[in-house]
Coordinates of C-alpha atoms in Angstrom, one line a residue:
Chain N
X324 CA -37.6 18.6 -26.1
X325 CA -34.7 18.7 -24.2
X326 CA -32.2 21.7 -23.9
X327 CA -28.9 21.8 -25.5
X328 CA -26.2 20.6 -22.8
X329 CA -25.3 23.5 -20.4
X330 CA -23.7 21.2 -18.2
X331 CA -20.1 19.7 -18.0
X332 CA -18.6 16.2 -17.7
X333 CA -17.7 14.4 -14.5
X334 CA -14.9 11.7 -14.1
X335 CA -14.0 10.6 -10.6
X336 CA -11.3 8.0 -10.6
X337 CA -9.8 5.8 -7.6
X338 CA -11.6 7.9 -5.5
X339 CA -10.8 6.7 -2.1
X340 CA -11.3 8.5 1.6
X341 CA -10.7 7.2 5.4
X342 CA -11.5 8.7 8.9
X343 CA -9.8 7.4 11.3
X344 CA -8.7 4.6 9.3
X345 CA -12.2 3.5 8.9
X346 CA -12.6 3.8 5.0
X347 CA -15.8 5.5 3.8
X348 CA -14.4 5.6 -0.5
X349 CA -12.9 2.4 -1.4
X350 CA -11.9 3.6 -4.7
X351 CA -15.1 5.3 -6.4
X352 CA -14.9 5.4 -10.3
X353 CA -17.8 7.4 -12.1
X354 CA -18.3 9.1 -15.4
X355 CA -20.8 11.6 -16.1
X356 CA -21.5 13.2 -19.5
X357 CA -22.6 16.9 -19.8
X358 CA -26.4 17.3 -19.2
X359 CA -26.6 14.2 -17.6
X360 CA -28.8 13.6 -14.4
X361 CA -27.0 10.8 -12.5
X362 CA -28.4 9.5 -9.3
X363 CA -25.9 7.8 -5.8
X364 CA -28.4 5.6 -4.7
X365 CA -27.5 3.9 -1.1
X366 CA -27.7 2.7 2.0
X367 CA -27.1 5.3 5.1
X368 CA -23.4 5.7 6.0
X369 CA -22.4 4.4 2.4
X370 CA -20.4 7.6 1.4
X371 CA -22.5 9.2 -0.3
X372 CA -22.6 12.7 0.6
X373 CA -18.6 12.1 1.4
X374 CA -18.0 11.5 -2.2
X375 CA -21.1 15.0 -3.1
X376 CA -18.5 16.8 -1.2
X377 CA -15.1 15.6 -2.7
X378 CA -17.0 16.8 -6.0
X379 CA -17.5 20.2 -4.9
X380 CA -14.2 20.6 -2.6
X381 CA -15.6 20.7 0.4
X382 CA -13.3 17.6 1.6
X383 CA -10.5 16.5 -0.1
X384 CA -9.7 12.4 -1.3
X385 CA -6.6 10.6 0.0
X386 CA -6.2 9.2 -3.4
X387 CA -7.7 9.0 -7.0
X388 CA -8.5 12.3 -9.3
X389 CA -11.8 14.2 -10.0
X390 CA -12.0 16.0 -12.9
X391 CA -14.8 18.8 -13.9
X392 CA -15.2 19.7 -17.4
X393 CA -12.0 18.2 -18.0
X394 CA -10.5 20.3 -15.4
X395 CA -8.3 18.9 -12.4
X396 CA -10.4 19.7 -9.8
X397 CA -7.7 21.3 -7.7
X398 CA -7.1 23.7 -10.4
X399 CA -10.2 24.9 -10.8
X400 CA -10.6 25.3 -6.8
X401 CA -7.4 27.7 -7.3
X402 CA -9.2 29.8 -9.7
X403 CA -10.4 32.7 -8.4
X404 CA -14.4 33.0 -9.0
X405 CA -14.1 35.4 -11.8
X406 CA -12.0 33.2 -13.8
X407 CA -13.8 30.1 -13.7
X408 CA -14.6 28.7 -16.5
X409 CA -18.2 27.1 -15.1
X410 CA -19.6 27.1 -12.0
X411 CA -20.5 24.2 -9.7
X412 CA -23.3 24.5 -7.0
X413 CA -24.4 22.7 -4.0
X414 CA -28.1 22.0 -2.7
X415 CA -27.8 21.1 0.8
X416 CA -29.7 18.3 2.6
X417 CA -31.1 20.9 4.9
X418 CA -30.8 24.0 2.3
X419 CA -27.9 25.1 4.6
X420 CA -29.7 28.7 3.9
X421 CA -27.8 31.6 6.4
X422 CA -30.3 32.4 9.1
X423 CA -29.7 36.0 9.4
X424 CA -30.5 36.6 5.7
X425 CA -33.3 37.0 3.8
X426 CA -34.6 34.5 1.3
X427 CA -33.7 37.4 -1.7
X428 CA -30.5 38.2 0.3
X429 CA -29.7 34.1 0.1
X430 CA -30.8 34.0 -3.2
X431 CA -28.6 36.7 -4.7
X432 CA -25.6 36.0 -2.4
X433 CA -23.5 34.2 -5.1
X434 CA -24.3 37.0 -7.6
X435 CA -24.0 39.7 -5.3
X436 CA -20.7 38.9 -4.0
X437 CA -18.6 38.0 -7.6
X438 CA -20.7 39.6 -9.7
X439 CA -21.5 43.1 -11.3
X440 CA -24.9 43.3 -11.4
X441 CA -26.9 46.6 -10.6
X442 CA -29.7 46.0 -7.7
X443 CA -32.4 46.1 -10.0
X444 CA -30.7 43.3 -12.3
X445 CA -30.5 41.2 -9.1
X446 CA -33.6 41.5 -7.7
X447 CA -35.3 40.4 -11.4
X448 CA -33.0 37.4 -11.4
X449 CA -34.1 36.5 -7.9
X450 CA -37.7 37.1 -8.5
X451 CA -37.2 34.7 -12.0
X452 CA -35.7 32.1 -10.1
X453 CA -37.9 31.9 -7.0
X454 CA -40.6 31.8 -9.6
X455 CA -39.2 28.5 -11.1
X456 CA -39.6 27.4 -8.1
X457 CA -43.1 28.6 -7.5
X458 CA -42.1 30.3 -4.1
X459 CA -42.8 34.2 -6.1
X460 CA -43.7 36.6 -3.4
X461 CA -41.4 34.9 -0.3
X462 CA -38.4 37.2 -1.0
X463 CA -38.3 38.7 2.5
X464 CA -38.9 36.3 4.5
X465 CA -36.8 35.1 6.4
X466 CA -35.4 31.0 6.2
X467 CA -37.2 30.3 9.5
X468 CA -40.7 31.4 8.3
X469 CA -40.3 28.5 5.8
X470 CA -41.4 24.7 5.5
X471 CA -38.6 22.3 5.3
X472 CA -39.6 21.8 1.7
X473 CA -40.1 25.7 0.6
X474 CA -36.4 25.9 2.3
X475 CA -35.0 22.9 -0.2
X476 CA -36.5 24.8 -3.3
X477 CA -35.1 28.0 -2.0
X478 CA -31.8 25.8 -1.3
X479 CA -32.6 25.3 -5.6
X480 CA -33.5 28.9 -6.1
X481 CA -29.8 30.2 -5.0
X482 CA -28.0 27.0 -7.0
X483 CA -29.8 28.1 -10.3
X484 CA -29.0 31.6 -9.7
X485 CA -25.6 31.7 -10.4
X486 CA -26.3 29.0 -14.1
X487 CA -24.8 26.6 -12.9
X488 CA -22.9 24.4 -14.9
X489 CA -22.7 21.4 -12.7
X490 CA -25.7 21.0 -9.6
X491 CA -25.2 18.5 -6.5
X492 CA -27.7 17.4 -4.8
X493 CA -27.7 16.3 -1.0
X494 CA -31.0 14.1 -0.3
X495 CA -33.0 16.8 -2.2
X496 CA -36.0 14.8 -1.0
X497 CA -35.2 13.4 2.6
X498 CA -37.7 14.6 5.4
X499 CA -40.7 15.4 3.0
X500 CA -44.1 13.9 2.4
X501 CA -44.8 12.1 -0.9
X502 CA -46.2 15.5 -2.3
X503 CA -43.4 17.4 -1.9
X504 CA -41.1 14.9 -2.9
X505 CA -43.0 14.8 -6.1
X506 CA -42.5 18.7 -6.7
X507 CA -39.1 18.2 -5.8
X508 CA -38.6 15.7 -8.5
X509 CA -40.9 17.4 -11.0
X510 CA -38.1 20.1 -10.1
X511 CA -35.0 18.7 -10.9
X512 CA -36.7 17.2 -14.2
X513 CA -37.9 20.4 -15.2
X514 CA -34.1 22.1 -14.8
X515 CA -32.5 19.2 -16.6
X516 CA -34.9 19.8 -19.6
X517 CA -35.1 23.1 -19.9
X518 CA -31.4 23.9 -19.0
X519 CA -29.6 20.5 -19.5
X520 CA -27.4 21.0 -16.5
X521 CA -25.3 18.3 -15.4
X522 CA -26.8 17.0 -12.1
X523 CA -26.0 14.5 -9.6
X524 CA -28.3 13.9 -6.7
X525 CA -27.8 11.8 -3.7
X526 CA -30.3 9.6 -2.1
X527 CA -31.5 7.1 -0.7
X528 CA -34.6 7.0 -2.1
X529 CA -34.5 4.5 -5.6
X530 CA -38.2 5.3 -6.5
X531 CA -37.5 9.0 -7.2
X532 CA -33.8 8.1 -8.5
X533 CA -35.6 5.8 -11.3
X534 CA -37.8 8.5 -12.1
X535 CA -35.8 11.0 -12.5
X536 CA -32.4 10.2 -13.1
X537 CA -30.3 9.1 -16.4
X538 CA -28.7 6.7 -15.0
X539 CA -28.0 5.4 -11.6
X540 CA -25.1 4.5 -9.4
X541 CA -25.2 2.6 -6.7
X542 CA -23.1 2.9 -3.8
X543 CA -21.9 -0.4 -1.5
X544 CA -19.2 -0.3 1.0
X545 CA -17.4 2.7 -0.6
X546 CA -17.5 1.2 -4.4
X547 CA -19.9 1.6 -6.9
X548 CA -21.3 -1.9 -7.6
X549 CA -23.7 -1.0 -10.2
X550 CA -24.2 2.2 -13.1
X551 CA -26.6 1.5 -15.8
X552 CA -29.7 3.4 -16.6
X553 CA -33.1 2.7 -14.5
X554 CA -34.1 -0.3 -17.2
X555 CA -31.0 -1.6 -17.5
X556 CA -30.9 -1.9 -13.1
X557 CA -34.4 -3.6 -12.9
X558 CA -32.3 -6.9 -14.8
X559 CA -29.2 -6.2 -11.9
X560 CA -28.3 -9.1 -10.4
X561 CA -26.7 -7.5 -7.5
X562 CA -28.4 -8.5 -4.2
X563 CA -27.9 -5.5 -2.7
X564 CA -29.7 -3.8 -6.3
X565 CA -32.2 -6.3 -5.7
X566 CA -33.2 -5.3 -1.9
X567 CA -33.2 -1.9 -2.9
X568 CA -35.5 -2.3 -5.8
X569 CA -37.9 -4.7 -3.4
X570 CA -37.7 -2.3 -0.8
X571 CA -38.3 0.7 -3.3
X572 CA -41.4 -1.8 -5.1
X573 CA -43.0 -1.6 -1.4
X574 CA -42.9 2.2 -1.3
X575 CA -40.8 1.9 1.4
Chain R
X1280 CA -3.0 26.4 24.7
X1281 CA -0.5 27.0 21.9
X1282 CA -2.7 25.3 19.1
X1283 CA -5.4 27.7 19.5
X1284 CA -3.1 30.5 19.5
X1285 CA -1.5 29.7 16.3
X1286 CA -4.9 29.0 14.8
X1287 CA -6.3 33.0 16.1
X1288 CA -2.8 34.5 14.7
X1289 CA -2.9 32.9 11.5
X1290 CA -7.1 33.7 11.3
X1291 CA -5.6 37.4 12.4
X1292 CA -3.3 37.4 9.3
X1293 CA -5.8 36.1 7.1
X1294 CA -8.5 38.6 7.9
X1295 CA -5.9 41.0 7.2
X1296 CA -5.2 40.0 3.7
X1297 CA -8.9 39.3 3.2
X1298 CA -10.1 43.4 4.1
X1299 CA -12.4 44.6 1.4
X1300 CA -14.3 47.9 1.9
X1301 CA -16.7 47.7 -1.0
X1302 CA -20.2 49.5 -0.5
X1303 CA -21.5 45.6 1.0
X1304 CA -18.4 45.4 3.5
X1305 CA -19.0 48.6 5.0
X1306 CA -22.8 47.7 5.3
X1307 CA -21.2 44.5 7.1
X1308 CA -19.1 46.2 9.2
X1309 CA -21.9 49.0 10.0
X1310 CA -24.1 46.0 10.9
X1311 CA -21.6 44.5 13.2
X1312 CA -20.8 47.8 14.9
X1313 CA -24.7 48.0 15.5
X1314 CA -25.0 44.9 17.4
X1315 CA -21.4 45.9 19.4
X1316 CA -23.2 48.7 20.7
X1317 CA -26.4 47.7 20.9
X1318 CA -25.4 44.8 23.3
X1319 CA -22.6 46.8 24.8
X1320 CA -23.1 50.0 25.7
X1321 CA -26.4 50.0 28.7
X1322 CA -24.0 47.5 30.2
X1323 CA -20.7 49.3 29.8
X1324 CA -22.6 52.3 31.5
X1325 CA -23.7 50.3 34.0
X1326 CA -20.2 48.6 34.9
X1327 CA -18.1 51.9 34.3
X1328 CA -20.5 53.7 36.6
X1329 CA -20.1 51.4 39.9
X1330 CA -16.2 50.9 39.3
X1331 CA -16.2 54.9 39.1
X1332 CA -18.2 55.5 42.1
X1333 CA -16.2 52.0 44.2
X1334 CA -13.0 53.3 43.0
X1335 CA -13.5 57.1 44.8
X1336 CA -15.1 54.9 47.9
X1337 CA -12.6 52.6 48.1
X1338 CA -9.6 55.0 47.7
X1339 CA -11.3 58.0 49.9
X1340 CA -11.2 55.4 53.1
X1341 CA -7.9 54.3 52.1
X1342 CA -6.8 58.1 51.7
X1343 CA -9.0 59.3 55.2
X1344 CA -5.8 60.0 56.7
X1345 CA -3.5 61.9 54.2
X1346 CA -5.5 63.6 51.6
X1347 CA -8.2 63.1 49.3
X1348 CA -7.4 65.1 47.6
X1349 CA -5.8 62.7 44.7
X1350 CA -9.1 61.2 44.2
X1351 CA -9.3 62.7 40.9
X1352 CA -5.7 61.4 39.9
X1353 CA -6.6 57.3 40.7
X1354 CA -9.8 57.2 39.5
X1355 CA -8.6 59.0 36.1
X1356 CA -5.6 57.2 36.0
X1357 CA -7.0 54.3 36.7
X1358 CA -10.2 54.4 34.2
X1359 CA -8.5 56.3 31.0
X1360 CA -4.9 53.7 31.0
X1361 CA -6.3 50.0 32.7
X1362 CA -10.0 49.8 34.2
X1363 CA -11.6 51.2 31.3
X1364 CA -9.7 49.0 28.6
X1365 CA -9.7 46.3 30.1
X1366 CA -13.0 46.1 31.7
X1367 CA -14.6 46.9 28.1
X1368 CA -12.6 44.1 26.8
X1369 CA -14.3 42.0 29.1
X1370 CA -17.1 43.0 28.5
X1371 CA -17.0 42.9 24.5
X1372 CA -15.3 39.3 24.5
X1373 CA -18.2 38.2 27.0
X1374 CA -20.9 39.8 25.4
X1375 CA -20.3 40.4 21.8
X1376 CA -17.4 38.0 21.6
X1377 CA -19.4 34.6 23.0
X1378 CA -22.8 36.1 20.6
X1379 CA -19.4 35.5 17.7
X1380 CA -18.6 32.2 18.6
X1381 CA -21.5 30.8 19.1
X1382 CA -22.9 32.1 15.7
X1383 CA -20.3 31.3 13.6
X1384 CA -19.9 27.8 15.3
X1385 CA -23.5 27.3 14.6
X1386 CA -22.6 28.0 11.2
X1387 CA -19.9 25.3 10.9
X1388 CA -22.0 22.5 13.0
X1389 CA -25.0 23.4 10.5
X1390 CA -22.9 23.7 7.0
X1391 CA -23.7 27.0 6.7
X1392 CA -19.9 27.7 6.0
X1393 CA -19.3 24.7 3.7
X1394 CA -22.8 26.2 1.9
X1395 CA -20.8 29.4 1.5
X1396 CA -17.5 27.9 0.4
X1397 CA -19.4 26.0 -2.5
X1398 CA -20.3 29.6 -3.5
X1399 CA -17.1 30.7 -4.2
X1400 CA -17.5 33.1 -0.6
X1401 CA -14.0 33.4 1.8
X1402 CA -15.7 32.6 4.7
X1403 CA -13.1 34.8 7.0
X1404 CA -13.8 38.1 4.3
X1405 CA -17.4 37.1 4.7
X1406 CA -17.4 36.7 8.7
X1407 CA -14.8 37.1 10.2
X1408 CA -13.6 40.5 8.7
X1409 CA -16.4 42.8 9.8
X1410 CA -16.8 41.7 13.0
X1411 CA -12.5 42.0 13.7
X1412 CA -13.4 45.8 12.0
X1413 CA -16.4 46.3 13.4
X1414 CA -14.7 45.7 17.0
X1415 CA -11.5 46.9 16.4
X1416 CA -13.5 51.0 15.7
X1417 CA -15.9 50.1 18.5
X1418 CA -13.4 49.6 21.3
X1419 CA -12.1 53.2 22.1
X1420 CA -15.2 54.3 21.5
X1421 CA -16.5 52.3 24.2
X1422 CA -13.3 53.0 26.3
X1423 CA -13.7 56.9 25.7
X1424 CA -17.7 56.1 26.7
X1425 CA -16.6 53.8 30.2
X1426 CA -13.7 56.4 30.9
X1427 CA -16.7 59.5 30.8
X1428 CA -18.6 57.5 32.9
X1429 CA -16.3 56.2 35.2
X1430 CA -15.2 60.0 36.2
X1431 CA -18.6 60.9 36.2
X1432 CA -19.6 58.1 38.6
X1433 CA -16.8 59.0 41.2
X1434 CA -18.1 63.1 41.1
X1435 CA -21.8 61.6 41.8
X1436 CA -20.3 59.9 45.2
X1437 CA -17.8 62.6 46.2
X1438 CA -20.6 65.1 45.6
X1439 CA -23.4 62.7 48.1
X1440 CA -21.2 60.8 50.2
X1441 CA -20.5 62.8 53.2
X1442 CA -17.6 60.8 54.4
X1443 CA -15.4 62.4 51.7
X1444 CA -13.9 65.9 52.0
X1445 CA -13.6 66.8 48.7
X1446 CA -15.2 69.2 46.5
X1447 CA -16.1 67.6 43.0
X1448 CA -14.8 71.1 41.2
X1449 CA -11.0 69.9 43.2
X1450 CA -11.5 66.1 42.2
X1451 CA -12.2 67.2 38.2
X1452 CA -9.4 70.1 38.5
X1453 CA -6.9 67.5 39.9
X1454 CA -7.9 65.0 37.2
X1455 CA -7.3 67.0 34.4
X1456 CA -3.9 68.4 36.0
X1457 CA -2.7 64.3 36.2
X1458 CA -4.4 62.7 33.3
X1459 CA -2.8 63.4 30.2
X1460 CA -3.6 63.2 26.5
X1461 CA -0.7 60.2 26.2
X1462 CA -3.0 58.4 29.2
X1463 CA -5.5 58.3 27.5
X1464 CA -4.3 57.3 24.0
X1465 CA -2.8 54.6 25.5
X1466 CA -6.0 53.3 27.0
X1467 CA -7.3 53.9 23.3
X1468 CA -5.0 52.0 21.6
X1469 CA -5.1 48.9 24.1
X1470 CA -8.9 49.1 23.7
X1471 CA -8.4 49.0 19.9
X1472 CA -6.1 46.2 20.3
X1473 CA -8.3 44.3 23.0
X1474 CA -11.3 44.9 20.4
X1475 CA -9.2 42.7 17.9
X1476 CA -8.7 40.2 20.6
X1477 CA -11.8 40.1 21.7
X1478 CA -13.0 39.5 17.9
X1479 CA -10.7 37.4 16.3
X1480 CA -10.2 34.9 19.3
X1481 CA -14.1 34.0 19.4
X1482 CA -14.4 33.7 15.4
X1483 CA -11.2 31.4 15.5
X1484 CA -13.3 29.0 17.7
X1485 CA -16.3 29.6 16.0
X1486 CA -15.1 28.7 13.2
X1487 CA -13.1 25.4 14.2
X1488 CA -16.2 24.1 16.2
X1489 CA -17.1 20.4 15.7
X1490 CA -19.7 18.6 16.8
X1491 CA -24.1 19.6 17.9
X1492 CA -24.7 21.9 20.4
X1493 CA -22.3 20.6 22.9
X1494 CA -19.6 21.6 20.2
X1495 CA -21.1 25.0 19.9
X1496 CA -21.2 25.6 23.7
X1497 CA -18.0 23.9 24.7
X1498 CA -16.3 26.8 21.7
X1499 CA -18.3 29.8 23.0
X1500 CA -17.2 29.1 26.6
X1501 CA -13.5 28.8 25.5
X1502 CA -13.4 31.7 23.5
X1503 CA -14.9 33.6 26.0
X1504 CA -12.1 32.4 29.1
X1505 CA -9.5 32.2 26.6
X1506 CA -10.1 35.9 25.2
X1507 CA -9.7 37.0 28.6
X1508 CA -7.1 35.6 29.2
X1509 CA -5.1 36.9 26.2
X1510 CA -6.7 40.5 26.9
X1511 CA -4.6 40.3 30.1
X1512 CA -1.9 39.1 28.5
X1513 CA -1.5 41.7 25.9
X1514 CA -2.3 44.4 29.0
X1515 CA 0.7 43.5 30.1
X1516 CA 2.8 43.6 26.8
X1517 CA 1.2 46.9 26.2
X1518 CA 2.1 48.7 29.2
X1519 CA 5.8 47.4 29.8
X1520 CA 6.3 48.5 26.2
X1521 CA 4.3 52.0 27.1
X1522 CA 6.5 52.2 30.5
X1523 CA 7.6 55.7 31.0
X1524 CA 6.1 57.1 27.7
X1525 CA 3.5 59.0 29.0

């Protein structure tokens, strides 16, 4: 059974970005309900990860609003940390983990740096959330000494340890083999059921976004040309749905 | 020029405002003043030695005809108010400082710092604050370690070299009757100041790099020629505003 909603809602509306006058959001409208796990399927170059990091703040739109838990997203970017009312967290493509630290130093940053929590309180949350991710016993190693895919779930051990509210999701499952990718997935299942944290992934990859996901969006030219639910897109009659799911049919 | 400039002032204000010195930012810091030193320090011995002993070689042949006596006045003079300064602010900017750059523009090329902003973490308190610190308490230090050095380097030649008539008791006696405390405050201070230089310059660039690894070399070569080049700059500032004070 799933958990209660931990999660908060999303609304982008009239998103839009440019570089260089070369448009990259043509006006992105999305709704996601708390505890909903929402996949960005597209194309390379399509905007995804642009419009990952307009959710998070890490680039800012040229027009339109995003809104977090009801919250303008400027004005919960003003807040200072310990006044936020949820938290939002980032897994990176790459894990983005900080080379000079060690994977329970990376793990606890977050906590570490806003929060009040003793040593010994830290290093049981780090040790409880590198066992959700089955990676117990790594703590001091260093991000180096790991795979590319122990790196991504340590990239989901430090989003989880801060409980989230809200979880992006940068290609969580680019650059690995089929077996990772499935652990991956089994992952991000596993945190929406037990937790029901909002998620929303990027990728490119429509087999693992029909698995996995709620309901999918799927990015064209800067606009979302299709959101329905991974039934509901096998009837789509856009061509470019269409490709995707012949492509995604062929495993490739 | 000016662009950068503005961009290391206002990163110089904003370190400012962002100094914490909870137990985790003096760890920082103590981590940042082990690497200063540890990368520092056999050099600065090194490069405070020679210019000791070149300085007392050079001057002595120079001096052949009057009196060497004044030995100990130049090099003293010499390493406690400019040499010493301003050659450990080379040498931090080119060692230390280029090591900054190039690690915190490997950061922003890899999204290390956007992975930290999504965290909540000030990138300049996380970064950039105890390495300005860190550099900022290491420079007299160092300029007190190259000004030791330095002296000690020009006794080591007047005591061998037989071409100078000087006894190393007369060159230390004459030194200590010139240099004052003020001269060498002075050459503290500047190192202090050259130390934020030398720090803040580097993580400015660092920190605006763009681009792969071109990005993160063409930004640890600049911050390296352009700390230099504001080291001198503030040299001079320094000691017209210091003129006739000690």
């Amino acid at each position: 059974m799933a958990a209660p909603p931990h999660g908060v809602a999303v609304a982008l509306r009239g998103v839009r970005k440019a570089y260089d006058r070369q448009v990259v959001l043509a006006g992105v409208d999305l709704q996601v309900a708390p505890g909903e796990l929402v996949a960005i399927v597209g194309q390379s170059g399509q905007g995804k990860s642009v419009l990952l990091r307009q959710v998070i703040g890490l680039e800012t739109p040229d027009a339109g609003e995003i809104a977090v838990g009801g919250l303008p997203l400027p004005r919960w970017l003003a807040l200072p940390p310990e006044e936020k009312p949820f938290r939002i967290a980032m897994v990176f493509q790459n894990a983005e983990l900080l080379a000079s630290l060690t994977v329970a130093e990376n793990v606890a940053l977050r906590l570490e740096e806003h929060g009040r929590l003793s040593r010994a309180a830290l290093r049981d949350v780090v040790g409880r959330v590198l066992a959700s991710v089955d990676l117990a016993g790594v703590e001091d190693k260093r991000p180096g000494e790991l795979s590319g895919g122990m790196r991504k779930r340590v990239g989901i051990a430090r989003a989880l340890a801060s409980e989230p509210e809200l979880i992006l999701y940068d290609e969580p499952t680019a650059d690995l083999d089929p077996l990772l990718t499935e652990q991956i997935a089994a992952l991000i299942a596993r945190i929406r059921r037990e937790r029901g944290t909002t998620q929303l992934i990027v990728t490119h990859n429509l087999a693992l976004a029909r698995v996995i996901a709620d309901r999918i969006a799927v990015l064209d030219a800067g606009r979302i040309v299709e959101y329905s639910t991974p039934e509901a897109l096998r009837a789509s009659p856009t061509p470019l749905v269409r490709e995707l799911l012949r492509a995604a049919a062929l495993g490739i | 020029m000016l662009q950068w400039l503005g961009e290391a002032v206002v990163l110089f204000a904003r370190t400012l405002v962002a100094i914490r010195l909870r137990a985790r930012d003096r760890h920082r810091i103590v981590v940042q003043l082990a690497r200063i030193g540890s990368e520092t320090l056999p050099i600065a011995a090194l490069l405070a030695l020679f210019i000791g002993m070149v300085l007392v070689v050079q001057s002595a042949d120079q001096l052949r005809e009057v009196s060497q006596s004044v030995l100990g006045p130049i090099v003293g003079l010499a390493m406690t108010k400019e040499i010493g300064p301003v050659m450990m602010g080379f040498l931090l900017a080119g060692r230390a400082g280029s090591a900054m750059a190039a690690e915190l523009g490997s950061m922003a090329v890899y999204d290390e710092l956007a992975a930290l902003r999504t965290m909540d973490i000030d990138p300049v308190r996380f970064l950039v604050m105890p390495r300005m610190l860190a550099a900022t308490i290491a420079m007299p230090v160092l300029v007190l370690y190259a000004d030791f050095v330095g002296i000690a380097g020009g006794a080591l030649v007047i005591a061998v070299d037989p071409a100078i008539h000087l006894a190393v008791s007369e060159y230390l006696a004459r030194l200590l009757e010139w240099v004052k405390l003020g001269d060498v405050v002075v050459g503290l201070v500047k190192g202090a100041v050259f130390g934020t230089v030398a720090s803040v310059v580097p993580c400015a660039f660092g920190l605006a790099t763009r681009g792969g690894a071109e990005g993160i070399a063409a930004s640890t070569t600049a911050a390296v020629v352009w700390s230099f080049v504001l080291i001198l700059l503030v040299d001079l500032v320094i000691v017209r505003l210091t003129f006739g004070l000690t």
